[in-house]
Tab-separated table of C-alpha atoms and ligand atoms in Angstrom:
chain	number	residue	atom	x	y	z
A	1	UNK	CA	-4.899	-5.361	5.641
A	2	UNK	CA	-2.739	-7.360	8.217
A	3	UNK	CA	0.471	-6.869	8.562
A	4	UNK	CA	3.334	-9.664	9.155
A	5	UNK	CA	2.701	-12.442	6.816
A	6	UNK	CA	5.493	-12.026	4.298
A	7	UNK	CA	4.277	-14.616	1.874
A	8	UNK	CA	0.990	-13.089	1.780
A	9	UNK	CA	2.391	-9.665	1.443
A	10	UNK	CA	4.345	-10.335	-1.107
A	11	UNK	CA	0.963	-11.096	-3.277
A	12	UNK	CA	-0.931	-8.027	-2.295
A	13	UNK	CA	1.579	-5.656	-1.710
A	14	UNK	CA	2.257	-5.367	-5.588
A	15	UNK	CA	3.320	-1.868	-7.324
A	16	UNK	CA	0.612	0.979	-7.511
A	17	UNK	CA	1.044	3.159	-10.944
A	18	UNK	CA	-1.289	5.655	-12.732
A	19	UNK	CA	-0.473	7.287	-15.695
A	20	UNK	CA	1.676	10.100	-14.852
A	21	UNK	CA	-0.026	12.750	-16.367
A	22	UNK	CA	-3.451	11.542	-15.806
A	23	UNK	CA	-2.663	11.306	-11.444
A	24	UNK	CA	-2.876	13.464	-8.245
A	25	UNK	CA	0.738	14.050	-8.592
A	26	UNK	CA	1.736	17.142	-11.062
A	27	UNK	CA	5.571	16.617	-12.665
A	28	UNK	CA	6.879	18.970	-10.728
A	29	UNK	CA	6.434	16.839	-7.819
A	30	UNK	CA	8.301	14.391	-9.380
A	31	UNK	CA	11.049	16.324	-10.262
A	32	UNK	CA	11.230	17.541	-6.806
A	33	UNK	CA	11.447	14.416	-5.145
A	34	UNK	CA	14.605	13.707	-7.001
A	35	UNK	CA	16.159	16.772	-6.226
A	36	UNK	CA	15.615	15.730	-2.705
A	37	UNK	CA	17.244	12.352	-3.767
A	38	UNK	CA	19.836	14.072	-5.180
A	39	UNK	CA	20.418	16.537	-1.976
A	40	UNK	CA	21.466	13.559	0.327
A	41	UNK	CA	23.160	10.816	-2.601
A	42	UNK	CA	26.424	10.349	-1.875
A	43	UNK	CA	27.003	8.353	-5.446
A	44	UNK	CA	25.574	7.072	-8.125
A	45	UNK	CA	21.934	5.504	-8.222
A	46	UNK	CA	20.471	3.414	-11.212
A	47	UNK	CA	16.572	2.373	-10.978
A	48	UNK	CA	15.719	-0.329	-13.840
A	49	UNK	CA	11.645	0.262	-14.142
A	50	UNK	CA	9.397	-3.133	-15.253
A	51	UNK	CA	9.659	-4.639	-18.005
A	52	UNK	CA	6.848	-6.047	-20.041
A	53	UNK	CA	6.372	-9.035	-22.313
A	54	UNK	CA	4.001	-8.750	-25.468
A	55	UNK	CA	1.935	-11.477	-23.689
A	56	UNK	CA	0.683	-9.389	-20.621
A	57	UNK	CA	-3.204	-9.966	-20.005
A	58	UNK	CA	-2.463	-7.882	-16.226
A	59	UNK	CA	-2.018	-3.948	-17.127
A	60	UNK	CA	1.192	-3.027	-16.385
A	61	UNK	CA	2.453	-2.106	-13.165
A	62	UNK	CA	5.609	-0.224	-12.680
A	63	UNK	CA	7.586	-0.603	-9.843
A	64	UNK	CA	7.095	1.657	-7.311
A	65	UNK	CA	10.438	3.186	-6.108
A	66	UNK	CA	11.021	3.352	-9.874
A	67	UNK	CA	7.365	5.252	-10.118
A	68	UNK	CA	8.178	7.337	-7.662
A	69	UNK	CA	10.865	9.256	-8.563
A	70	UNK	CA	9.522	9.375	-12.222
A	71	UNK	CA	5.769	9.105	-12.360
A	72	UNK	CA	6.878	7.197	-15.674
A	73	UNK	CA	4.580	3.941	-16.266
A	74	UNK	CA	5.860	2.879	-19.541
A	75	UNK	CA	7.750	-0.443	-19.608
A	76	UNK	CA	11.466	-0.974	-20.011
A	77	UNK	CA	12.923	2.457	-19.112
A	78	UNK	CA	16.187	2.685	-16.541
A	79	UNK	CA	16.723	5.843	-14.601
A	80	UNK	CA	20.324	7.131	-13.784
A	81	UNK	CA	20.686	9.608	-10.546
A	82	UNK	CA	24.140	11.422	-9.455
A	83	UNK	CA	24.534	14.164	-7.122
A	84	UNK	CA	24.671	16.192	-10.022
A	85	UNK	CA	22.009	14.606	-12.818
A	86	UNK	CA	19.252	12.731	-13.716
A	87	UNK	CA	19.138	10.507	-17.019
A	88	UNK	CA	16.056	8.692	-18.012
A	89	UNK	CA	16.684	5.566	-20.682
A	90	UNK	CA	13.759	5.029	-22.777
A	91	UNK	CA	13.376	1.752	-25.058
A	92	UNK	CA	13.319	2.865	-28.841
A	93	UNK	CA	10.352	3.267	-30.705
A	94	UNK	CA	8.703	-1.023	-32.300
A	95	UNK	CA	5.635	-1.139	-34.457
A	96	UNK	CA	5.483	-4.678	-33.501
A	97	UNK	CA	5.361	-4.296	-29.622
A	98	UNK	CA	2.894	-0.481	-30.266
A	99	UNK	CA	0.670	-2.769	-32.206
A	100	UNK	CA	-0.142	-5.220	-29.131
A	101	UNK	CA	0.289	-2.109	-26.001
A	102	UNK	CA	-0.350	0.916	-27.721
A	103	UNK	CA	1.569	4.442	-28.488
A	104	UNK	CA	4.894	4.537	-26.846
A	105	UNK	CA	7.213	7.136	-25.963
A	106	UNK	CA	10.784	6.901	-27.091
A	107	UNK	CA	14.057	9.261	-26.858
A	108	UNK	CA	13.756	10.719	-29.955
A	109	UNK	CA	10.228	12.007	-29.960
A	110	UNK	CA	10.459	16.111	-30.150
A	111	UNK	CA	8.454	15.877	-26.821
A	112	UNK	CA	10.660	13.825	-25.156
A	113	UNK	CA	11.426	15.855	-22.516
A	114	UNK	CA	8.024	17.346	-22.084
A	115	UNK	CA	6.291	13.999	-21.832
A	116	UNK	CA	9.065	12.991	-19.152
A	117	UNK	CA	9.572	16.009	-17.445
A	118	UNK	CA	13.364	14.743	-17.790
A	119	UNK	CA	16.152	17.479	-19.209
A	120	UNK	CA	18.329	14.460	-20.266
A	121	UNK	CA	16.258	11.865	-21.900
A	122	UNK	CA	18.507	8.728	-23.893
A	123	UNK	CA	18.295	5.214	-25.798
A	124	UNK	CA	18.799	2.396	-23.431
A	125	UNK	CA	21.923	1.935	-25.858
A	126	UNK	CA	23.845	4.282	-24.176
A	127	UNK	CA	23.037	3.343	-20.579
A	128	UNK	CA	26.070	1.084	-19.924
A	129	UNK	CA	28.426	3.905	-21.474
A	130	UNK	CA	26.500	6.425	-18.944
A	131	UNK	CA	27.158	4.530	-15.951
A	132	UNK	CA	30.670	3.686	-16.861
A	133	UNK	CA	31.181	7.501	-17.209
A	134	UNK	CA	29.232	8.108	-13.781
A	135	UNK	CA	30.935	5.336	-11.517
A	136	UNK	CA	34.622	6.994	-12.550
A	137	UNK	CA	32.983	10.249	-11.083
A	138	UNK	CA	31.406	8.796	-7.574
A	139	UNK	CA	32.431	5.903	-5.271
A	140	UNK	CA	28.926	4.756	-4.087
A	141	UNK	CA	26.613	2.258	-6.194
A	142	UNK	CA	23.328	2.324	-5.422
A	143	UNK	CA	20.619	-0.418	-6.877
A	144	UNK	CA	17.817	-1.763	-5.909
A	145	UNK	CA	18.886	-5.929	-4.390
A	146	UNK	CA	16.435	-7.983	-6.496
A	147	UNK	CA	15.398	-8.545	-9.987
A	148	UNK	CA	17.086	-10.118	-13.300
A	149	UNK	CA	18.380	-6.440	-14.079
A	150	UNK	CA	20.585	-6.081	-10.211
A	151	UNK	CA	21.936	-9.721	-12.025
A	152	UNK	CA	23.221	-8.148	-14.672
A	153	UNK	CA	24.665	-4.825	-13.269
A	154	UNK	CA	26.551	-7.187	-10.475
A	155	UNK	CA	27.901	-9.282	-13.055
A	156	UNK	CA	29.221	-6.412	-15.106
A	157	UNK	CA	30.588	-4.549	-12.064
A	158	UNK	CA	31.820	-6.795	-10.606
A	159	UNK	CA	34.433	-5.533	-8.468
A	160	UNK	CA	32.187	-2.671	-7.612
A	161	UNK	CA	30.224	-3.198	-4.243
A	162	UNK	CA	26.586	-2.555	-4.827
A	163	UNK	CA	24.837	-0.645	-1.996
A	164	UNK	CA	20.710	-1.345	-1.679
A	165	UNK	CA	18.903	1.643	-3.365
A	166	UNK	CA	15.709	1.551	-1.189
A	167	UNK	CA	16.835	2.710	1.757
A	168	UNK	CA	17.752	6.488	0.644
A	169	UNK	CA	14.174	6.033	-1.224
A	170	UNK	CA	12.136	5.079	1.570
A	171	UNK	CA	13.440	8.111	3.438
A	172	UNK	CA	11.656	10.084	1.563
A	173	UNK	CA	8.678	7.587	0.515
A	174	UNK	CA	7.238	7.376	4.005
A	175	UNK	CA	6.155	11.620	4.912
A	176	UNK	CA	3.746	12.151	2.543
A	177	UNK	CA	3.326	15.566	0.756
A	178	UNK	CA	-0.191	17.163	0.553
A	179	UNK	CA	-0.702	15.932	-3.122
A	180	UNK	CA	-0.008	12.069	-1.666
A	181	UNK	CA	-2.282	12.940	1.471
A	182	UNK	CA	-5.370	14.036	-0.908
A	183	UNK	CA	-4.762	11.198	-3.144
A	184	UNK	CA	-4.752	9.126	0.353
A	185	UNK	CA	-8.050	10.645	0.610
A	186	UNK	CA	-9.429	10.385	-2.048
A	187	UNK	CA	-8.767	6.395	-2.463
A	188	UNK	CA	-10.262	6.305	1.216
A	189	UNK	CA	-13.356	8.524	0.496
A	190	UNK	CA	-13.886	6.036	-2.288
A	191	UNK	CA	-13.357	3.260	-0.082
A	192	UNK	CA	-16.404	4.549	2.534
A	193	UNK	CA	-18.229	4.694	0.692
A	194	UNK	CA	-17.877	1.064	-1.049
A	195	UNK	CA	-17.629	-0.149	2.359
A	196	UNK	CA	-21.149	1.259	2.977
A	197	UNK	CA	-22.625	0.139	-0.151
A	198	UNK	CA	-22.057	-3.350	1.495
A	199	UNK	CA	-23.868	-2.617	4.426
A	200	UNK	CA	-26.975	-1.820	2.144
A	201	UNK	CA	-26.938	-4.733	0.324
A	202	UNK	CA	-25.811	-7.158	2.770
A	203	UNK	CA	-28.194	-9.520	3.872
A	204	UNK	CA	-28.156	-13.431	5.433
A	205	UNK	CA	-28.371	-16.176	2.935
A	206	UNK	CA	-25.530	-13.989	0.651
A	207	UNK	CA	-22.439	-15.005	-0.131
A	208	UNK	CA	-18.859	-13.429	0.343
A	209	UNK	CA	-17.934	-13.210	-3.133
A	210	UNK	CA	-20.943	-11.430	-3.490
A	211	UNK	CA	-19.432	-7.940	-0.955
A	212	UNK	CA	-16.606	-8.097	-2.882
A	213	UNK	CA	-18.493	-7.850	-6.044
A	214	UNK	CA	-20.704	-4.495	-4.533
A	215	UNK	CA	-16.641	-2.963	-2.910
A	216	UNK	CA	-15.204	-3.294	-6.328
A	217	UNK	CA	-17.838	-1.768	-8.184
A	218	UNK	CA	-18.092	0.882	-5.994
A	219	UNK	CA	-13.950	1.145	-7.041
A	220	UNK	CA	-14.431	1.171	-10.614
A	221	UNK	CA	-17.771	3.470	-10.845
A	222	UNK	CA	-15.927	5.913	-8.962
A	223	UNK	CA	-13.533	6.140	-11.933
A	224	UNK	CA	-10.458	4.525	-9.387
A	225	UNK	CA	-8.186	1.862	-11.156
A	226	UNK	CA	-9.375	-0.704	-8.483
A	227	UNK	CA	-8.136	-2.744	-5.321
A	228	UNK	CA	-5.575	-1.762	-3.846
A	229	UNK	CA	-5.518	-5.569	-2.608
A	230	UNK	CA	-7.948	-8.279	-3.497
A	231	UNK	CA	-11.061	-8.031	-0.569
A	232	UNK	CA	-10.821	-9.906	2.131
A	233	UNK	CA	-14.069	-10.978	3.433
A	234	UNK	CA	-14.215	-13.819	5.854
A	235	UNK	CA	-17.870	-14.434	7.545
A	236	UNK	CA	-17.654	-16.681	10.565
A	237	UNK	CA	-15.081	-18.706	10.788
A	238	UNK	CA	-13.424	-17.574	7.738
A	239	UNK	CA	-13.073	-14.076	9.875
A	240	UNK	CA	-10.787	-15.921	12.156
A	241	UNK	CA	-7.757	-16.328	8.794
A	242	UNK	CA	-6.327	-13.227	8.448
A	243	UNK	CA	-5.837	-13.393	4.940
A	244	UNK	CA	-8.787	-15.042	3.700
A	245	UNK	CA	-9.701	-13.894	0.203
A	246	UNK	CA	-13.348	-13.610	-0.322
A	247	UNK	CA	-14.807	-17.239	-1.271
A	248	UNK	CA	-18.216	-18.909	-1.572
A	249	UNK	CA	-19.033	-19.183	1.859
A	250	UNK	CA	-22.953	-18.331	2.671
A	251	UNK	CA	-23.343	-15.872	5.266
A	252	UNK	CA	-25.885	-16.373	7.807
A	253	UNK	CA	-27.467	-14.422	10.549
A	254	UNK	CA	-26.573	-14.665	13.822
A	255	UNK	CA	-22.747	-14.452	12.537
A	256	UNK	CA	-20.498	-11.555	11.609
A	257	UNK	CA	-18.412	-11.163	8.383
A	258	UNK	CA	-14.596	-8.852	8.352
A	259	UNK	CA	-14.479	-6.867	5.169
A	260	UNK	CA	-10.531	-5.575	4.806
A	261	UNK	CA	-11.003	-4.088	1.364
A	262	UNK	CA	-9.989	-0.692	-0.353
A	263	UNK	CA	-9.444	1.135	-3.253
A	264	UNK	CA	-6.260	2.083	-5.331
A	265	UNK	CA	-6.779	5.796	-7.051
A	266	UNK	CA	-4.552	7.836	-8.853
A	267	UNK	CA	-1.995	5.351	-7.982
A	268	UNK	CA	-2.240	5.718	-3.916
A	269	UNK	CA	-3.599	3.080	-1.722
A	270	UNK	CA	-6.138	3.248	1.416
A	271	UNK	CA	-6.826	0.050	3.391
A	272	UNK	CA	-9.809	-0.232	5.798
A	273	UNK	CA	-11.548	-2.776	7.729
A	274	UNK	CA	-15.136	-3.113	9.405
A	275	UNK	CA	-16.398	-6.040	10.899
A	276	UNK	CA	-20.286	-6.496	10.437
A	277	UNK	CA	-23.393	-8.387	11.712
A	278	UNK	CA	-24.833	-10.095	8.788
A	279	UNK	CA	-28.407	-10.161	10.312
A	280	UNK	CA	-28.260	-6.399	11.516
A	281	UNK	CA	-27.445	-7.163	15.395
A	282	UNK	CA	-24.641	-8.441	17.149
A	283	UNK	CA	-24.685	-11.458	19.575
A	284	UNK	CA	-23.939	-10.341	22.871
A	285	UNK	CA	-20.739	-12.201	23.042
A	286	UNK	CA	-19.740	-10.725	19.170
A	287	UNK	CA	-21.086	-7.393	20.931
A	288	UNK	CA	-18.556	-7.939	24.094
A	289	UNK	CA	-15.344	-8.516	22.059
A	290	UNK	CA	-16.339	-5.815	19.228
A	291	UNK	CA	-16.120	-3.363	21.784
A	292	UNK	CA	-12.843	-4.745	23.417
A	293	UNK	CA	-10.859	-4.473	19.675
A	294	UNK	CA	-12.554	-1.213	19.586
A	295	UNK	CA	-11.196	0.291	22.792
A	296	UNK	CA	-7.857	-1.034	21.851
A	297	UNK	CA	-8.000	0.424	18.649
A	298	UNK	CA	-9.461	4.101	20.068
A	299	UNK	CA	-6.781	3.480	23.058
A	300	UNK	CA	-3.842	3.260	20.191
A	301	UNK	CA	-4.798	6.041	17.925
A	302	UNK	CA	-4.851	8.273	21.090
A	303	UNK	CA	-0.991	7.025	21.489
A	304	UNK	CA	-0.070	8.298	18.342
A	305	UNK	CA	1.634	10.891	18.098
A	306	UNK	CA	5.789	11.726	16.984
A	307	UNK	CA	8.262	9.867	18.491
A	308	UNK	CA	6.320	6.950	19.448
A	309	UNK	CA	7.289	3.542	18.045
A	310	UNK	CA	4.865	1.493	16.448
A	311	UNK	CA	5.762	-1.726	17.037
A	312	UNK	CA	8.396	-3.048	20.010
A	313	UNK	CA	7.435	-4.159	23.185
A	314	UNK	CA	8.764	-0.916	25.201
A	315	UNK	CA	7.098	2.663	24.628
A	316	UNK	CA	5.014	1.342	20.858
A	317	UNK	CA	1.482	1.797	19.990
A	318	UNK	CA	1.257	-2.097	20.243
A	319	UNK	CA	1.759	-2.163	23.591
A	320	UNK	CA	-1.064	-0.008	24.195
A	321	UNK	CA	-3.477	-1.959	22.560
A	322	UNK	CA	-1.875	-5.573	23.144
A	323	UNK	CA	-2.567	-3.894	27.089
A	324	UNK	CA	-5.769	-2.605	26.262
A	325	UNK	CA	-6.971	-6.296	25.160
A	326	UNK	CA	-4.992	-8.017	27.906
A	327	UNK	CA	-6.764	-6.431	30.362
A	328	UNK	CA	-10.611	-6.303	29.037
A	329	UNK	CA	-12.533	-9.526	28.581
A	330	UNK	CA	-11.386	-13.313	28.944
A	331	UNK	CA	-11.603	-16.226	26.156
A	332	UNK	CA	-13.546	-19.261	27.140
A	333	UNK	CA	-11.124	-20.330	29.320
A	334	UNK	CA	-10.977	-17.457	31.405
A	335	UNK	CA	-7.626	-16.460	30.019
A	336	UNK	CA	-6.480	-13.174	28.915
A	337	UNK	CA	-7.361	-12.320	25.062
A	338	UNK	CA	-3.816	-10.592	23.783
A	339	UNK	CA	-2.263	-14.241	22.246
A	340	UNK	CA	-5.834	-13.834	20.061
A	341	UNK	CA	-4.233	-10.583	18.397
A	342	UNK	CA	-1.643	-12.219	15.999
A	343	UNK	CA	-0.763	-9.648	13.488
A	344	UNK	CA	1.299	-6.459	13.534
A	345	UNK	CA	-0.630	-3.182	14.780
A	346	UNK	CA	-0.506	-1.271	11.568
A	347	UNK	CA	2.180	-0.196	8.649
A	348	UNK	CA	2.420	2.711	6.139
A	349	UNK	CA	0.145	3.136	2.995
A	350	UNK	CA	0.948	5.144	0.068
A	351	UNK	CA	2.102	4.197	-3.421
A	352	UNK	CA	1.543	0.472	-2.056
A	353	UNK	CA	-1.016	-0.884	0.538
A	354	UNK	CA	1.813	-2.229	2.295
A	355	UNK	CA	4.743	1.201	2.013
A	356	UNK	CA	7.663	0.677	3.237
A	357	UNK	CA	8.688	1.484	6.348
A	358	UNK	CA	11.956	2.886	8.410
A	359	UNK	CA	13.019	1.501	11.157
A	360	UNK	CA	12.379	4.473	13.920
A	361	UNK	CA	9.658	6.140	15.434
A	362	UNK	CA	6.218	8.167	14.160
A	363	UNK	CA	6.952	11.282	12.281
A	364	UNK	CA	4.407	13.668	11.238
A	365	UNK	CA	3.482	13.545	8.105
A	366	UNK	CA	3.626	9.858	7.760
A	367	UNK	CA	0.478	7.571	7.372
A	368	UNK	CA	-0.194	4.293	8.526
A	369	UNK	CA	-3.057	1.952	9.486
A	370	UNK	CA	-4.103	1.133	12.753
A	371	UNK	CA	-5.965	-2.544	13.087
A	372	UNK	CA	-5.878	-4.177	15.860
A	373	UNK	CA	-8.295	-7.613	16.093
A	374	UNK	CA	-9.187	-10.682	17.790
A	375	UNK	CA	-9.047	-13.795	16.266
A	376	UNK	CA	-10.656	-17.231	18.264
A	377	UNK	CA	-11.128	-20.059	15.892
A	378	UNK	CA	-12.679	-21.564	18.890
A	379	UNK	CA	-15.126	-19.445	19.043
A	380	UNK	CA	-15.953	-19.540	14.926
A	381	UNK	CA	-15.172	-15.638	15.445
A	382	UNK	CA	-12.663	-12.806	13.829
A	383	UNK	CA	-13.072	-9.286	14.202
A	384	UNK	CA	-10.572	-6.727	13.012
A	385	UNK	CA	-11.169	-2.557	13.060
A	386	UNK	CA	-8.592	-0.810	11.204
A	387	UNK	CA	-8.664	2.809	9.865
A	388	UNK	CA	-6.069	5.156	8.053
A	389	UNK	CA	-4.296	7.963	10.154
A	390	UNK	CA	-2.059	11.030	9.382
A	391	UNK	CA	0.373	11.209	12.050
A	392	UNK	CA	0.351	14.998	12.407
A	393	UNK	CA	2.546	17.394	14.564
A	394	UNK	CA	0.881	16.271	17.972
A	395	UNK	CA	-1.672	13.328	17.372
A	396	UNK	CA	-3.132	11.636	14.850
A	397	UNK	CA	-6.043	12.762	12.273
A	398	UNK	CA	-8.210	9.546	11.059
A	399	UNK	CA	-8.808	9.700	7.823
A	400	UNK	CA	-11.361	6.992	7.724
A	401	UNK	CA	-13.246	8.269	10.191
A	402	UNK	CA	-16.175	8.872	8.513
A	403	UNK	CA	-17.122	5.315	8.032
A	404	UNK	CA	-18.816	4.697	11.317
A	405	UNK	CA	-17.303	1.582	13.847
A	406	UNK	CA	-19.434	2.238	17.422
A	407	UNK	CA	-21.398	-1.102	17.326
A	408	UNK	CA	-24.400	0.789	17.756
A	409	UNK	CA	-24.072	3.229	14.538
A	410	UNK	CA	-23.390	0.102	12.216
A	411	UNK	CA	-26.406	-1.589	13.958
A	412	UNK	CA	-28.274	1.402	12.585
A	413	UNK	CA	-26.728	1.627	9.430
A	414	UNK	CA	-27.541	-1.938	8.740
A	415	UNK	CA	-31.096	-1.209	9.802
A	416	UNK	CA	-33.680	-2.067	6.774
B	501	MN	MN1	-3.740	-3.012	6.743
């Protein structure tokens, strides 16, 4: 999905959680990433995992940094990370709160530290006594800068300055190891082949809501916990708002329709979009501008590569393609197309649809999307292609790339 619209990304961009044990990712690897946490922390780090009400009709969704490190999806626990140890607080053991969300683990369980993967496993009692004992130790205060809990801990410290957790996190969040890649893969395999179960089905007189219904389906059959972001399909006009969530809008021929939808499985995220001809053929106008998004698209992914920027106006993958459409085609005014492109060019995927990102260039090992698009209200037209790509040692591998995006190959898919 687009990048750039904070508001909206703050409402799809949520926390991505499976059940640790049930995931791609073994405990090991989460053991290991905080060992590399540990390697470069300079102080003391404390994590404060979601908390849940006994009213929750969402399922629960830890948060992700927290997640992470622990692979732990139970509510209420608060992780404590020195240089030299890791402490997980869990929440005691209440019939009342088991009886509305089920089985809970608690401290003293005998398989406390096998169902954690955790050597030092406490009641959140003795979390404030903890930190005391670990900020006498270490200088540095790490936390993450929002929620009720970072209230708290500033009130009670103080005097203590409180440096932003996410940074030293991201670090490690944004190269993905092979377990994350096939997980990647997995939620984007899934994601083909919802994306082509639309293209089966789709057919002029339908309405959006309706693709959404045959993407998410294809989600949950395929035993994935869902979106990783609610679809976005906008036919027509609708195309043209970037972050139109599927509505009641009848599709009809002679116009296209953007699908941005994917899957979340195992926890990771994928994020694709096609843009389709609801009657089977593009217009020759809808053909003429599909192609220019897809040159600038193919024209980026050939940029990628280590050491490249994505965004920036010097040396950055959107330069290429914000070139690439400047220079091929002309809006109905005979002016340049570029200003029509009004999103960013792509951002990392992982744990979230939306990962976070460090400020620097491509490294292999890290993925991220690449969707460039055209959007002319004027013209009742918005087309957006944007796959998932591994940045590897010297290119980039697409890892969508077997849902097809040559105008001709979709005309054939769509072919009754
Ligand atoms: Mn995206």
């Amino acid at each position: 999905m687009a990048w750039g619209l904070s508001i909206a990304l703050s409402l799809c961009a949520v926390a991505s959680a499976a059940p640790a044990t049930s995931g791609d990712i073994q405990p090991d690897e989460f053991r290991s990433r905080r060992e590399a946490l540990r390697k470069s922390l300079d102080g003391v780090m404390v994590l404060f995992g979601q908390r849940e009400g006994l009213d929750v009709v969402f399922h629960f969704r830890q948060e992700p940094n927290f997640y992470y490190l622990t692979g732990w999806t139970e509510p209420g626990a608060i992780l404590l990370v020195t240089p030299a140890e890791e402490t997980l607080f869990l929440p005691h053991h209440d019939e009342h709160a088991e009886r509305f969300l089920g089985k809970r683990s608690s401290a003293e369980d005998a398989n406390a530290h096998q169902a954690t993967g955790f050597d030092r496993v406490l009641g959140v009692e003795k979390f404030e006594t903890e930190l005391d004992g670990a900020l006498s130790r270490f200088a540095k205060f790490y936390a993450l800068s929002s929620g009720p809990d970072r209230v708290k801990l500033q009130a009670r410290y103080a005097f203590r300055e409180i440096s932003d957790a996410a940074p030293p996190i991201t670090k490690l969040r944004v190269k993905k190891s092979d377990a994350e890649l096939a997980a990647i893969q997995r939620a984007t395999d899934v994601t083909i082949d919802a994306h082509r179960a639309t293209w089966k089905r789709i057919e002029p007189g339908m309405y959006e809501h309706q693709l959404s219904a045959v993407l998410m389906s294809v989600y949950l059959d395929r035993g994935c916990e869902g979106v990783a972001y609610d679809p976005i399909v906008g036919s027509g006009p609708n195309g043209a708002v970037l972050h139109y969530f599927s509505g009641g809008r009848r599709m009809d021929r002679g116009e296209v329709v953007l699908m941005d939808s994917a899957a979340e499985c195992g926890g990771y995220a994928s994020d694709i979009t096609r843009t389709i001809p609801v009657g089977g053929k593009f217009s020759k106008r809808q053909r003429e501008l599909y192609q220019i998004v897809l040159g600038a698209q193919k024209a980026a992914i050939a940029a990628i590569k280590p050491g490249i920027r994505m965004g920036g106006e010097e040396n950055s993958v959107t330069k290429v393609a914000k070139d690439y459409l400047n220079s091929h085609g002309k809006d109905t005014h005979g002016e340049p197309l570029g200003k029509y492109f009004t999103h960013g060019l792509g951002h990392p995927v992982g744990l979230q649809v939306h990962d976070p990102n460090v400020d620097g260039p491509l490294e292999a090992g890290m993925v991220v999307t690449v969707e460039p698009g055209l959007y002319i209200p004027e013209e009742g037209i918005g087309i957006r292609i944007e796959d998932v790509v591994l940045v590897t040692e010297h290119g980039a591998k697409v890892l969508s790339a077997a849902l097809p995006k040559e105008p001709d190959e979709i005309e054939a898919a769509l072919a009754k």
